[in-house]
Short mmCIF file of C-alpha atoms in Angstrom, two decimals:
data_model
loop_
_atom_site.label_atom_id
_atom_site.label_comp_id
_atom_site.label_asym_id
_atom_site.label_seq_id
_atom_site.Cartn_x
_atom_site.Cartn_y
_atom_site.Cartn_z
CA MET L 10 -0.60 14.01 -10.98
CA ASN L 11 1.19 17.19 -11.77
CA GLY L 12 3.93 18.63 -13.92
CA LEU L 13 6.12 19.16 -10.93
CA SER L 14 6.45 15.51 -10.05
CA ARG L 15 6.81 14.52 -13.64
CA SER L 16 9.64 16.92 -14.33
CA PHE L 17 11.29 15.84 -11.11
CA VAL L 18 11.08 12.23 -12.10
CA ALA L 19 12.26 12.94 -15.63
CA GLY L 20 15.26 14.87 -14.33
CA VAL L 21 16.20 12.32 -11.78
CA VAL L 22 15.71 9.46 -14.18
CA ALA L 23 17.97 11.15 -16.72
CA MET L 24 20.66 11.68 -14.14
CA LEU L 25 20.39 8.21 -12.72
CA GLY L 26 20.64 6.77 -16.17
CA LEU L 27 24.25 7.87 -15.98
CA LEU L 28 24.72 6.72 -12.42
CA GLY L 29 22.91 3.49 -13.12
CA ALA L 30 25.95 1.75 -14.53
CA LEU L 31 27.90 2.46 -11.35
CA GLN L 32 25.13 1.57 -8.94
CA LYS L 33 23.69 -1.36 -10.79
CA THR L 34 25.06 -4.14 -8.62
CA ASN L 35 23.83 -2.65 -5.39
CA ALA L 36 20.26 -3.90 -5.06
CA SER L 37 21.03 -7.43 -6.18
CA ASP L 38 23.80 -7.81 -3.60
CA LEU L 39 21.51 -6.89 -0.75
CA PRO L 40 19.84 -9.39 1.60
CA ASP L 41 16.33 -10.42 0.50
CA ASP L 42 14.74 -8.69 3.47
CA SER L 43 16.63 -5.43 3.01
CA TYR L 44 14.35 -2.41 2.77
CA PHE L 45 16.80 -1.12 0.16
CA GLN L 46 15.37 -3.74 -2.19
CA LEU L 47 12.71 -1.13 -2.82
CA ASP L 48 15.26 0.64 -4.94
CA ILE L 49 13.42 3.87 -5.58
CA LEU L 50 14.73 7.27 -6.55
CA LEU L 51 14.99 9.97 -3.94
CA GLU L 52 15.59 13.70 -4.33
CA THR L 53 17.34 15.47 -1.47
CA GLN L 54 17.11 18.93 0.02
CA ALA L 55 20.14 19.76 -2.13
CA GLY L 56 18.19 18.76 -5.24
CA GLU L 57 20.41 15.72 -5.72
CA GLY L 58 19.06 12.39 -6.89
CA LEU L 59 20.01 9.19 -5.15
CA ARG L 60 18.73 5.68 -4.94
CA LEU L 61 17.53 4.24 -1.66
CA SER L 62 20.13 1.48 -2.05
CA GLU L 63 22.85 4.12 -1.96
CA MET L 64 22.09 4.56 1.73
CA GLN L 65 24.03 1.35 2.31
CA GLY L 66 26.82 1.43 4.85
CA GLY L 67 24.65 2.92 7.64
CA PRO L 68 23.43 2.50 10.32
CA LEU L 69 20.56 4.66 9.21
CA ILE L 70 17.62 6.23 11.02
CA VAL L 71 14.52 6.52 8.82
CA ALA L 72 11.24 8.32 9.46
CA MET L 73 8.47 9.84 7.37
CA PHE L 74 7.10 13.37 7.71
CA TYR L 75 5.71 16.28 5.72
CA ALA L 76 6.97 19.81 5.91
CA SER L 77 3.67 21.57 6.56
CA CYS L 78 2.91 19.24 9.45
CA PRO L 79 2.15 21.35 12.48
CA HIS L 80 2.88 19.12 15.45
CA VAL L 81 3.97 15.54 15.05
CA CYS L 82 6.63 15.89 12.37
CA PRO L 83 8.68 18.59 14.10
CA MET L 84 8.53 16.32 17.11
CA THR L 85 9.87 13.43 15.06
CA VAL L 86 12.83 15.55 14.05
CA SER L 87 13.44 16.77 17.57
CA THR L 88 13.16 13.23 18.93
CA ILE L 89 15.81 12.00 16.50
CA ARG L 90 18.00 14.94 17.49
CA ALA L 91 17.51 14.01 21.12
CA ILE L 92 18.52 10.44 20.31
CA GLU L 93 21.64 11.76 18.60
CA SER L 94 22.49 13.94 21.57
CA GLN L 95 22.74 10.85 23.74
CA LEU L 96 25.45 9.36 21.53
CA PRO L 97 29.17 10.00 21.89
CA SER L 98 30.01 12.69 19.34
CA GLU L 99 32.42 10.53 17.37
CA ALA L 100 29.68 7.87 17.01
CA ARG L 101 27.08 10.49 16.15
CA GLU L 102 29.16 11.64 13.21
CA ARG L 103 28.73 8.22 11.62
CA LEU L 104 24.94 8.12 11.92
CA GLN L 105 22.90 8.84 8.80
CA VAL L 106 19.33 10.14 8.97
CA LEU L 107 16.79 9.83 6.16
CA MET L 108 13.53 11.75 6.40
CA ILE L 109 11.05 10.83 3.64
CA THR L 110 8.11 13.12 2.93
CA PHE L 111 4.48 12.02 2.53
CA ASP L 112 3.97 15.13 0.41
CA PRO L 113 6.31 15.15 -2.62
CA GLU L 114 4.11 17.66 -4.41
CA ARG L 115 4.64 20.46 -1.93
CA ASP L 116 7.93 19.34 -0.39
CA THR L 117 10.24 20.49 -3.15
CA PRO L 118 13.99 20.48 -2.56
CA ALA L 119 13.68 24.17 -1.63
CA ALA L 120 10.99 23.40 0.96
CA LEU L 121 13.09 20.51 2.27
CA ALA L 122 16.17 22.73 2.49
CA ASP L 123 14.14 25.30 4.44
CA LEU L 124 13.07 22.61 6.85
CA ALA L 125 16.64 21.38 7.31
CA GLU L 126 17.68 24.96 7.94
CA ARG L 127 14.88 25.53 10.44
CA HIS L 128 15.85 22.42 12.39
CA ARG L 129 19.57 23.25 12.13
CA VAL L 130 20.46 19.70 11.21
CA ASN L 131 23.81 18.61 9.81
CA ASN L 132 23.18 18.51 6.07
CA ASP L 133 25.99 16.01 5.56
CA ARG L 134 24.27 13.39 7.65
CA TRP L 135 20.61 14.36 7.44
CA ARG L 136 18.77 13.93 4.19
CA PHE L 137 15.25 15.24 3.77
CA VAL L 138 13.98 13.56 0.61
CA ARG L 139 10.98 13.18 -1.61
CA THR L 140 10.11 10.31 -3.93
CA ALA L 141 7.89 10.27 -6.98
CA ALA L 142 4.27 10.59 -5.82
CA ALA L 143 3.48 7.01 -6.85
CA GLU L 144 6.27 5.67 -4.62
CA VAL L 145 5.09 7.15 -1.34
CA ARG L 146 2.68 4.33 -0.56
CA PRO L 147 5.12 1.50 -1.37
CA VAL L 148 7.77 3.16 0.80
CA ALA L 149 5.32 3.51 3.65
CA ALA L 150 4.23 -0.11 3.14
CA VAL L 151 7.80 -1.37 3.36
CA LEU L 152 8.49 0.72 6.45
CA GLY L 153 5.20 -0.33 8.07
CA ILE L 154 3.93 3.24 8.24
CA LYS L 155 0.26 4.12 7.81
CA TYR L 156 -0.95 7.36 6.36
CA ARG L 157 -3.75 9.00 4.50
CA GLN L 158 -4.17 12.37 2.94
CA LEU L 159 -6.84 14.64 4.32
CA PRO L 160 -9.03 17.05 2.35
CA ASP L 161 -7.04 20.03 3.67
CA GLY L 162 -3.83 18.61 2.20
CA GLY L 163 -2.50 17.39 5.52
CA PHE L 164 -1.89 13.76 6.45
CA ASN L 165 -2.88 11.38 9.18
CA HIS L 166 0.04 9.09 9.77
CA SER L 167 1.76 6.82 12.22
CA SER L 168 5.15 8.09 13.34
CA PRO L 169 7.62 5.33 13.99
CA ILE L 170 11.35 6.01 13.93
CA LEU L 171 13.25 3.09 12.40
CA LEU L 172 16.84 2.01 12.72
CA LEU L 173 18.26 0.10 9.74
CA ASP L 174 21.60 -1.63 9.56
CA GLY L 175 24.11 -0.95 6.79
CA GLU L 176 22.32 -3.35 4.50
CA GLY L 177 18.87 -1.93 5.03
CA ARG L 178 17.47 -4.45 7.50
CA GLU L 179 15.35 -3.17 10.35
CA ILE L 180 17.14 -3.44 13.70
CA SER L 181 14.79 -1.46 15.87
CA ARG L 182 11.71 0.73 15.77
CA SER L 183 10.36 3.25 18.23
CA GLU L 184 6.89 4.75 18.31
CA LYS L 185 7.86 7.02 21.13
CA LEU L 186 8.06 10.74 20.47
CA GLY L 187 9.44 13.38 22.78
CA MET L 188 11.79 11.73 25.21
CA PRO L 189 13.92 9.18 23.34
CA ASP L 190 13.17 5.53 23.96
CA PRO L 191 16.23 4.22 25.88
CA VAL L 192 15.99 0.82 24.20
CA PHE L 193 16.13 2.48 20.81
CA VAL L 194 19.04 4.73 21.80
CA GLN L 195 20.93 1.67 22.96
CA ALA L 196 20.23 -0.07 19.65
CA VAL L 197 21.62 2.93 17.76
CA ALA L 198 24.71 3.05 19.96
CA THR L 199 25.31 -0.68 19.50
CA ALA L 200 24.87 -0.47 15.73
CA LEU L 201 27.39 2.36 15.55
CA GLN L 202 29.87 0.43 17.68
CA GLY L 203 29.61 -2.50 15.32
CA LYS L 204 30.69 -0.26 12.49
CA MET E 24 -7.76 4.04 -20.01
CA LYS E 25 -6.94 0.40 -19.81
CA PRO E 26 -5.31 -1.11 -22.86
CA MET E 27 -8.21 -2.90 -24.39
CA HIS E 28 -8.66 -6.47 -23.40
CA ALA E 29 -7.87 -8.89 -26.19
CA CYS E 30 -11.34 -10.29 -25.98
CA ALA E 31 -12.97 -6.88 -26.16
CA LYS E 32 -10.86 -5.99 -29.18
CA LEU E 33 -12.02 -9.09 -30.95
CA VAL E 34 -15.59 -8.35 -30.13
CA LEU E 35 -15.35 -4.79 -31.36
CA ALA E 36 -13.59 -5.89 -34.53
CA ALA E 37 -16.32 -8.33 -35.36
CA THR E 38 -19.29 -7.98 -33.11
CA ILE E 39 -20.88 -11.09 -34.49
CA LEU E 40 -18.15 -13.08 -32.73
CA ALA E 41 -19.31 -11.85 -29.37
CA PRO E 42 -20.51 -15.24 -28.18
CA ALA E 43 -16.92 -16.47 -28.41
CA CYS E 44 -16.01 -14.35 -25.43
CA SER E 45 -17.86 -13.43 -22.34
CA LEU E 46 -17.83 -9.71 -22.95
CA ALA E 47 -19.81 -8.84 -19.88
CA GLY E 48 -17.28 -10.52 -17.68
CA ASP E 49 -14.17 -9.31 -19.36
CA THR E 50 -14.56 -5.58 -19.75
CA PRO E 51 -14.40 -3.64 -16.51
CA ALA E 52 -17.54 -2.03 -15.21
CA ARG E 53 -17.85 1.73 -15.52
CA ILE E 54 -18.48 3.22 -12.13
CA GLU E 55 -20.14 6.62 -12.21
CA ALA E 56 -18.88 9.48 -10.11
CA GLY E 57 -20.78 10.14 -6.93
CA SER E 58 -20.37 10.69 -3.26
CA LEU E 59 -20.06 8.21 -0.47
CA LYS E 60 -20.85 8.46 3.17
CA SER E 61 -17.94 6.30 4.16
CA VAL E 62 -17.49 4.20 7.25
CA LEU E 63 -14.10 5.90 7.30
CA PRO E 64 -14.72 9.60 6.81
CA LEU E 65 -11.59 11.59 6.10
CA THR E 66 -12.31 13.93 8.95
CA GLU E 67 -14.76 13.87 11.81
CA ASP E 68 -17.00 16.49 10.25
CA ALA E 69 -16.70 15.34 6.64
CA GLU E 70 -20.16 14.55 5.31
CA ALA E 71 -19.17 12.52 2.29
CA VAL E 72 -16.25 11.52 0.15
CA ALA E 73 -16.30 12.45 -3.53
CA ILE E 74 -15.70 9.51 -5.85
CA GLY E 75 -14.58 10.18 -9.41
CA GLU E 76 -15.59 8.04 -12.35
CA PHE E 77 -13.45 4.92 -12.74
CA LEU E 78 -13.52 1.41 -14.13
CA LEU E 79 -13.44 -1.70 -11.97
CA ASP E 80 -12.93 -5.37 -12.79
CA ARG E 81 -16.26 -7.16 -12.63
CA ARG E 82 -14.69 -10.16 -10.93
CA SER E 83 -11.78 -10.83 -8.66
CA VAL E 84 -8.55 -11.77 -10.44
CA THR E 85 -8.44 -15.55 -10.90
CA ASN E 86 -5.70 -18.14 -10.53
CA ARG E 87 -5.68 -18.48 -14.31
CA GLU E 88 -5.17 -14.77 -14.83
CA PHE E 89 -2.52 -14.51 -12.16
CA LEU E 90 -0.67 -17.48 -13.64
CA ALA E 91 -0.53 -15.70 -16.99
CA PHE E 92 0.97 -12.72 -15.18
CA VAL E 93 3.73 -14.69 -13.44
CA VAL E 94 4.54 -16.45 -16.71
CA ARG E 95 5.26 -13.00 -18.13
CA SER E 96 6.85 -11.68 -14.93
CA PRO E 97 9.52 -14.04 -13.57
CA ASP E 98 10.18 -11.71 -10.62
CA TRP E 99 6.72 -12.51 -9.29
CA ARG E 100 7.00 -16.29 -9.41
CA ARG E 101 6.64 -18.06 -6.12
CA ALA E 102 10.28 -18.75 -5.34
CA ALA E 103 11.56 -15.57 -6.97
CA ALA E 104 9.48 -12.94 -5.20
CA LEU E 105 11.50 -11.24 -2.47
CA PRO E 106 10.30 -11.73 1.11
CA LEU E 107 10.16 -7.96 1.43
CA PHE E 108 7.34 -7.99 -1.13
CA ALA E 109 5.65 -11.36 -0.55
CA ASP E 110 5.77 -13.58 2.52
CA GLN E 111 6.50 -17.30 2.59
CA ASN E 112 2.89 -18.27 1.89
CA TYR E 113 2.75 -16.36 -1.36
CA LEU E 114 0.82 -18.54 -3.84
CA ALA E 115 1.30 -21.44 -1.45
CA HIS E 116 -1.83 -23.17 -2.75
CA TRP E 117 -0.34 -23.57 -6.23
CA GLU E 118 1.40 -26.81 -7.09
CA ASP E 119 4.56 -25.02 -8.12
CA ALA E 120 5.70 -21.70 -9.53
CA LEU E 121 4.03 -22.23 -12.91
CA THR E 122 1.45 -24.95 -12.18
CA LEU E 123 -1.88 -24.37 -10.48
CA GLY E 124 -2.49 -27.97 -9.47
CA ASP E 125 -5.53 -29.50 -7.77
CA ALA E 126 -5.81 -26.99 -4.95
CA ALA E 127 -6.06 -23.98 -7.24
CA LEU E 128 -8.78 -24.14 -9.85
CA PRO E 129 -8.33 -21.74 -12.77
CA GLU E 130 -11.54 -19.80 -12.16
CA GLN E 131 -11.23 -19.52 -8.43
CA PRO E 132 -10.10 -16.11 -7.22
CA VAL E 133 -6.36 -15.96 -6.65
CA ILE E 134 -5.52 -15.75 -2.95
CA ASN E 135 -2.27 -15.81 -1.00
CA VAL E 136 -1.13 -12.72 -2.86
CA SER E 137 0.59 -9.75 -1.26
CA TRP E 138 -0.28 -6.11 -1.80
CA PHE E 139 2.95 -5.60 -3.71
CA ALA E 140 2.14 -8.52 -6.01
CA ALA E 141 -1.45 -7.36 -6.53
CA ARG E 142 -0.23 -3.88 -7.32
CA ALA E 143 2.32 -5.20 -9.81
CA TYR E 144 -0.38 -7.26 -11.52
CA CYS E 145 -2.71 -4.29 -11.93
CA GLU E 146 0.08 -2.02 -13.15
CA ALA E 147 1.08 -4.59 -15.75
CA ASP E 148 -2.54 -4.53 -16.88
CA GLY E 149 -2.59 -0.75 -17.25
CA GLY E 150 -4.54 -0.34 -14.02
CA ARG E 151 -4.11 0.03 -10.32
CA LEU E 152 -5.70 -1.26 -7.16
CA PRO E 153 -8.91 0.54 -6.22
CA THR E 154 -8.76 2.87 -3.26
CA TRP E 155 -10.65 1.92 -0.13
CA HIS E 156 -13.32 4.50 -0.83
CA GLU E 157 -13.76 3.27 -4.39
CA TRP E 158 -14.07 -0.29 -3.14
CA GLU E 159 -16.53 0.71 -0.44
CA TYR E 160 -18.57 2.75 -2.94
CA VAL E 161 -19.06 -0.22 -5.25
CA ALA E 162 -19.52 -2.66 -2.37
CA ALA E 163 -22.43 -0.56 -1.07
CA ALA E 164 -24.61 -1.83 -3.92
CA ASP E 165 -26.96 -4.76 -4.00
CA GLU E 166 -28.52 -6.17 -7.17
CA THR E 167 -30.86 -3.25 -7.65
CA GLU E 168 -29.48 -0.20 -5.87
CA THR E 169 -26.07 1.41 -5.90
CA ASP E 170 -26.33 2.20 -2.21
CA ALA E 171 -28.20 -0.54 -0.40
CA ARG E 172 -26.51 -0.11 2.93
CA ALA E 173 -29.64 1.01 4.70
CA LYS E 174 -31.29 -2.29 3.91
CA PRO E 175 -31.02 -4.78 6.75
CA ALA E 176 -30.85 -7.59 4.18
CA TRP E 177 -27.67 -6.15 2.67
CA ARG E 178 -25.93 -6.11 6.01
CA GLN E 179 -27.33 -9.44 7.05
CA ARG E 180 -25.99 -11.14 3.97
CA ILE E 181 -22.47 -9.91 4.65
CA LEU E 182 -22.57 -10.93 8.27
CA ALA E 183 -23.92 -14.34 7.32
CA TRP E 184 -20.94 -14.79 5.01
CA TYR E 185 -18.53 -13.80 7.75
CA SER E 186 -20.03 -16.40 10.03
CA GLU E 187 -19.56 -19.22 7.54
CA THR E 188 -16.96 -21.61 8.76
CA GLY E 189 -13.72 -21.75 6.88
CA GLY E 190 -12.21 -24.76 5.22
CA LYS E 191 -14.67 -25.01 2.35
CA ALA E 192 -13.31 -24.79 -1.17
CA LEU E 193 -13.59 -21.33 -2.64
CA PRO E 194 -16.32 -20.91 -5.24
CA GLU E 195 -15.38 -19.69 -8.69
CA VAL E 196 -15.54 -15.97 -9.43
CA GLY E 197 -18.75 -14.48 -10.76
CA GLY E 198 -20.93 -17.19 -9.31
CA ARG E 199 -23.27 -14.78 -7.58
CA SER E 200 -25.43 -12.26 -9.37
CA ALA E 201 -23.90 -8.92 -10.26
CA ASN E 202 -24.66 -5.84 -8.24
CA ALA E 203 -26.22 -2.69 -9.67
CA TRP E 204 -22.86 -1.66 -11.14
CA GLY E 205 -22.47 -5.00 -12.92
CA VAL E 206 -19.79 -6.07 -10.47
CA HIS E 207 -19.69 -9.50 -8.85
CA ASP E 208 -18.56 -10.81 -5.49
CA MET E 209 -17.71 -7.64 -3.62
CA HIS E 210 -18.96 -9.62 -0.65
CA GLY E 211 -19.34 -13.32 -0.14
CA LEU E 212 -16.26 -14.69 -1.88
CA ILE E 213 -12.95 -13.30 -0.63
CA TRP E 214 -11.47 -10.18 0.93
CA GLU E 215 -9.65 -7.85 -1.40
CA TRP E 216 -6.63 -5.58 -1.25
CA VAL E 217 -7.07 -1.87 -1.79
CA ASP E 218 -4.28 0.48 -2.78
CA ASP E 219 -4.42 2.48 0.43
CA PHE E 220 -4.73 -0.47 2.77
CA ASN E 221 -2.17 1.22 4.99
CA ALA E 222 -4.30 4.34 5.21
CA LEU E 223 -6.98 2.72 7.31
CA LEU E 224 -6.29 3.73 10.83
CA VAL E 225 -9.21 2.10 12.60
CA SER E 226 -7.60 -0.65 14.56
CA GLY E 227 -4.71 -0.44 16.92
CA ASP E 228 -1.28 -0.73 15.47
CA ASN E 229 -0.92 -4.37 16.28
CA ARG E 230 1.16 -5.72 13.47
CA GLU E 231 3.27 -7.69 15.87
CA GLN E 232 0.58 -10.12 16.94
CA GLY E 233 0.13 -13.49 15.37
CA GLY E 234 -0.25 -14.25 11.69
CA ALA E 235 -2.27 -12.25 9.27
CA ASP E 236 -4.81 -15.03 8.96
CA LYS E 237 -5.94 -14.31 12.45
CA MET E 238 -8.19 -11.32 12.24
CA GLN E 239 -6.71 -8.68 14.42
CA PHE E 240 -9.83 -6.82 15.24
CA CYS E 241 -10.40 -5.29 18.61
CA GLY E 242 -13.60 -4.00 20.09
CA ALA E 243 -12.00 -0.70 20.92
CA GLY E 244 -11.60 0.05 17.24
CA ALA E 245 -15.22 -0.64 16.52
CA ALA E 246 -16.39 1.45 19.42
CA THR E 247 -14.87 4.57 17.94
CA MET E 248 -17.05 4.25 14.87
CA GLU E 249 -20.20 6.25 14.74
CA GLU E 250 -22.31 4.01 12.58
CA LYS E 251 -22.60 0.66 14.22
CA GLU E 252 -24.64 -0.56 11.25
CA ASN E 253 -21.44 -0.33 9.29
CA TYR E 254 -19.83 -2.99 11.39
CA ALA E 255 -19.99 -5.43 8.50
CA VAL E 256 -17.83 -3.24 6.30
CA LEU E 257 -15.61 -2.08 9.13
CA MET E 258 -14.50 -5.66 9.63
CA ARG E 259 -12.78 -5.30 6.28
CA THR E 260 -10.95 -2.17 7.22
CA ALA E 261 -9.82 -3.78 10.43
CA LEU E 262 -8.36 -6.73 8.59
CA LEU E 263 -6.67 -4.62 5.94
CA SER E 264 -5.21 -2.16 8.38
CA SER E 265 -3.65 -4.97 10.37
CA LEU E 266 -1.65 -6.19 7.38
CA ARG E 267 1.74 -5.39 5.98
CA GLY E 268 2.28 -5.08 2.24
CA SER E 269 4.08 -8.41 2.08
CA ASP E 270 1.39 -10.36 3.95
CA THR E 271 -0.66 -13.02 2.22
CA THR E 272 -3.68 -14.87 3.56
CA ARG E 273 -5.92 -17.68 2.42
CA ASN E 274 -8.93 -15.42 1.93
CA LEU E 275 -7.38 -12.29 0.49
CA GLY E 276 -7.19 -11.55 -3.23
CA PHE E 277 -7.84 -8.46 -5.33
CA ARG E 278 -9.33 -6.89 -8.42
CA CYS E 279 -8.02 -3.96 -10.45
CA ALA E 280 -9.38 -0.49 -11.13
CA TYR E 281 -8.58 1.75 -14.09
CA ASP E 282 -8.63 5.48 -14.50
CA VAL E 283 -11.04 6.78 -17.09
CA LYS E 284 -9.23 8.29 -20.06
CA GLY E 285 -8.68 12.01 -19.71
CA GLU E 286 -8.77 12.04 -15.93
CA GLY E 287 -5.81 14.08 -14.78
CA THR E 288 -4.67 12.01 -11.86
#
C-alpha cells in the first residue's frame, strides 16, 4: 500500500485508542444483523476519525462513491439530495448521510472536503469518509456493493443507495439514480417519523 | 511472506526428517509473475492482466485446518459467528462447533464457509484470499502447461465435472495430480472464494433470488463475453458474483495466497 494510508490509519488508531474506552460497548449492543457490526474506522472530510458504530441513532443513508468519478457518483449525490428535498425540512434535519469512498488513497480529507463544498451539502449531516484501503472490500461486501478498480485508477461499481435504521439494519435500498425512487423516499420519511 | 509453516520449519531445521511431513503439500506453491488474458478483462480493450509473483496454497483448506482455526478463534465458531458475516448454514456439515463428526472428514476441503470467514482464516495465517485474476491464472494450467486453456481437453474436463450430479461425498484434497504450478484441485473438487468476488460484474445483480446454492447464472451474462470457449471458467465468475460475503454453500471453500516478501503492496 502506501505511506498515506498507513499514516492515516496510525493517526486514527491513536486517536481512537482514547475514544475506545467511551465507545467500547457500542458494537456489542447492536443487533447481530446490524451493518455497524463491521466496526471499522472512518475518516471524515473534516479529518476526524469515527467508528462506523458511532453512526447509531440514524436513520442513515449510505452510498459508496469516489471523488474523481465523472458521471455516476455525482449523480448519486444529487439523487440523495433530491430525496432529501422531498422531505419536510424538520425531518430532513434529522437525516444523516454517509458517503464512503472506493478510493481512500486519493480521497484524502481535503479531497472529500472539496467534494462536499462542490455539492454544497450540509457538513453537519453529510459525511464523506474514507476507510483504510484494506477495509473497502469488506464494507462493500456488507453493503452488497460490487466494484473493481480499473487500470486508469477509476472504478466500475454498482450504485445502490441504502437506508439504515438507527441500529444499522437495512430498511430499504434503491438502485435508481436521477429521479428519486418514490418507494425509497417513503421509507426514509417513515423512518424519520419513527424517530 | 507467510510465517513459515511449522512443518516447513522442522524440515529446514533437520532436512533428514522430511519424510515426517509432506513438504510438497504444506508449503505454498510459488507462482511466477506473468500476464493473463482473462475471461474478465479490466477494460474492453485491455489485452492482458499483469500478475505479480505470489504464493498459493497447493490444496484447498481442509476441515481439519479450519477446525484448528476456530479452536484458536472463538468468534468464528459456528454459533458465535455473526449472521452479518456468516449465514445460518455456516459449517452446517460439522457435528458441532468444535467437532467435525461423520459428515466432515478431516482431509475433505472445508465448505459452508463465508467470504468473511475465509478471509479471517487467511489473515490469521499471514495470507489473504487470492484475487480472481490470480485464481484464474493458476487455474489455466493443466499438468504440463501453465496455460492450457486452448486445449479442448482442459475445457472438457471442467465441463465434465460441472455436469457430475451432486450428492456424492466430496473427495479429499490433493487427490488429483498437481498442475504445472504444483497446485491441486483448482477444478474438479469445489468452488473457491476469491478476495474480489464482489468485483465480478458479469451476471445481473440478482442477489434477491433464491438461495446461493442455486446457481444464478443467466444466458444474458454469458452472451456478453467474447470468448465462448471460456464458458467453463465464466461459470465460476457467475456463481461468485451472485453471492454476498456472508453466503455459504455446500460446494464453496477456499485456499489462501501470500504476498512474496518485499512486494510493496
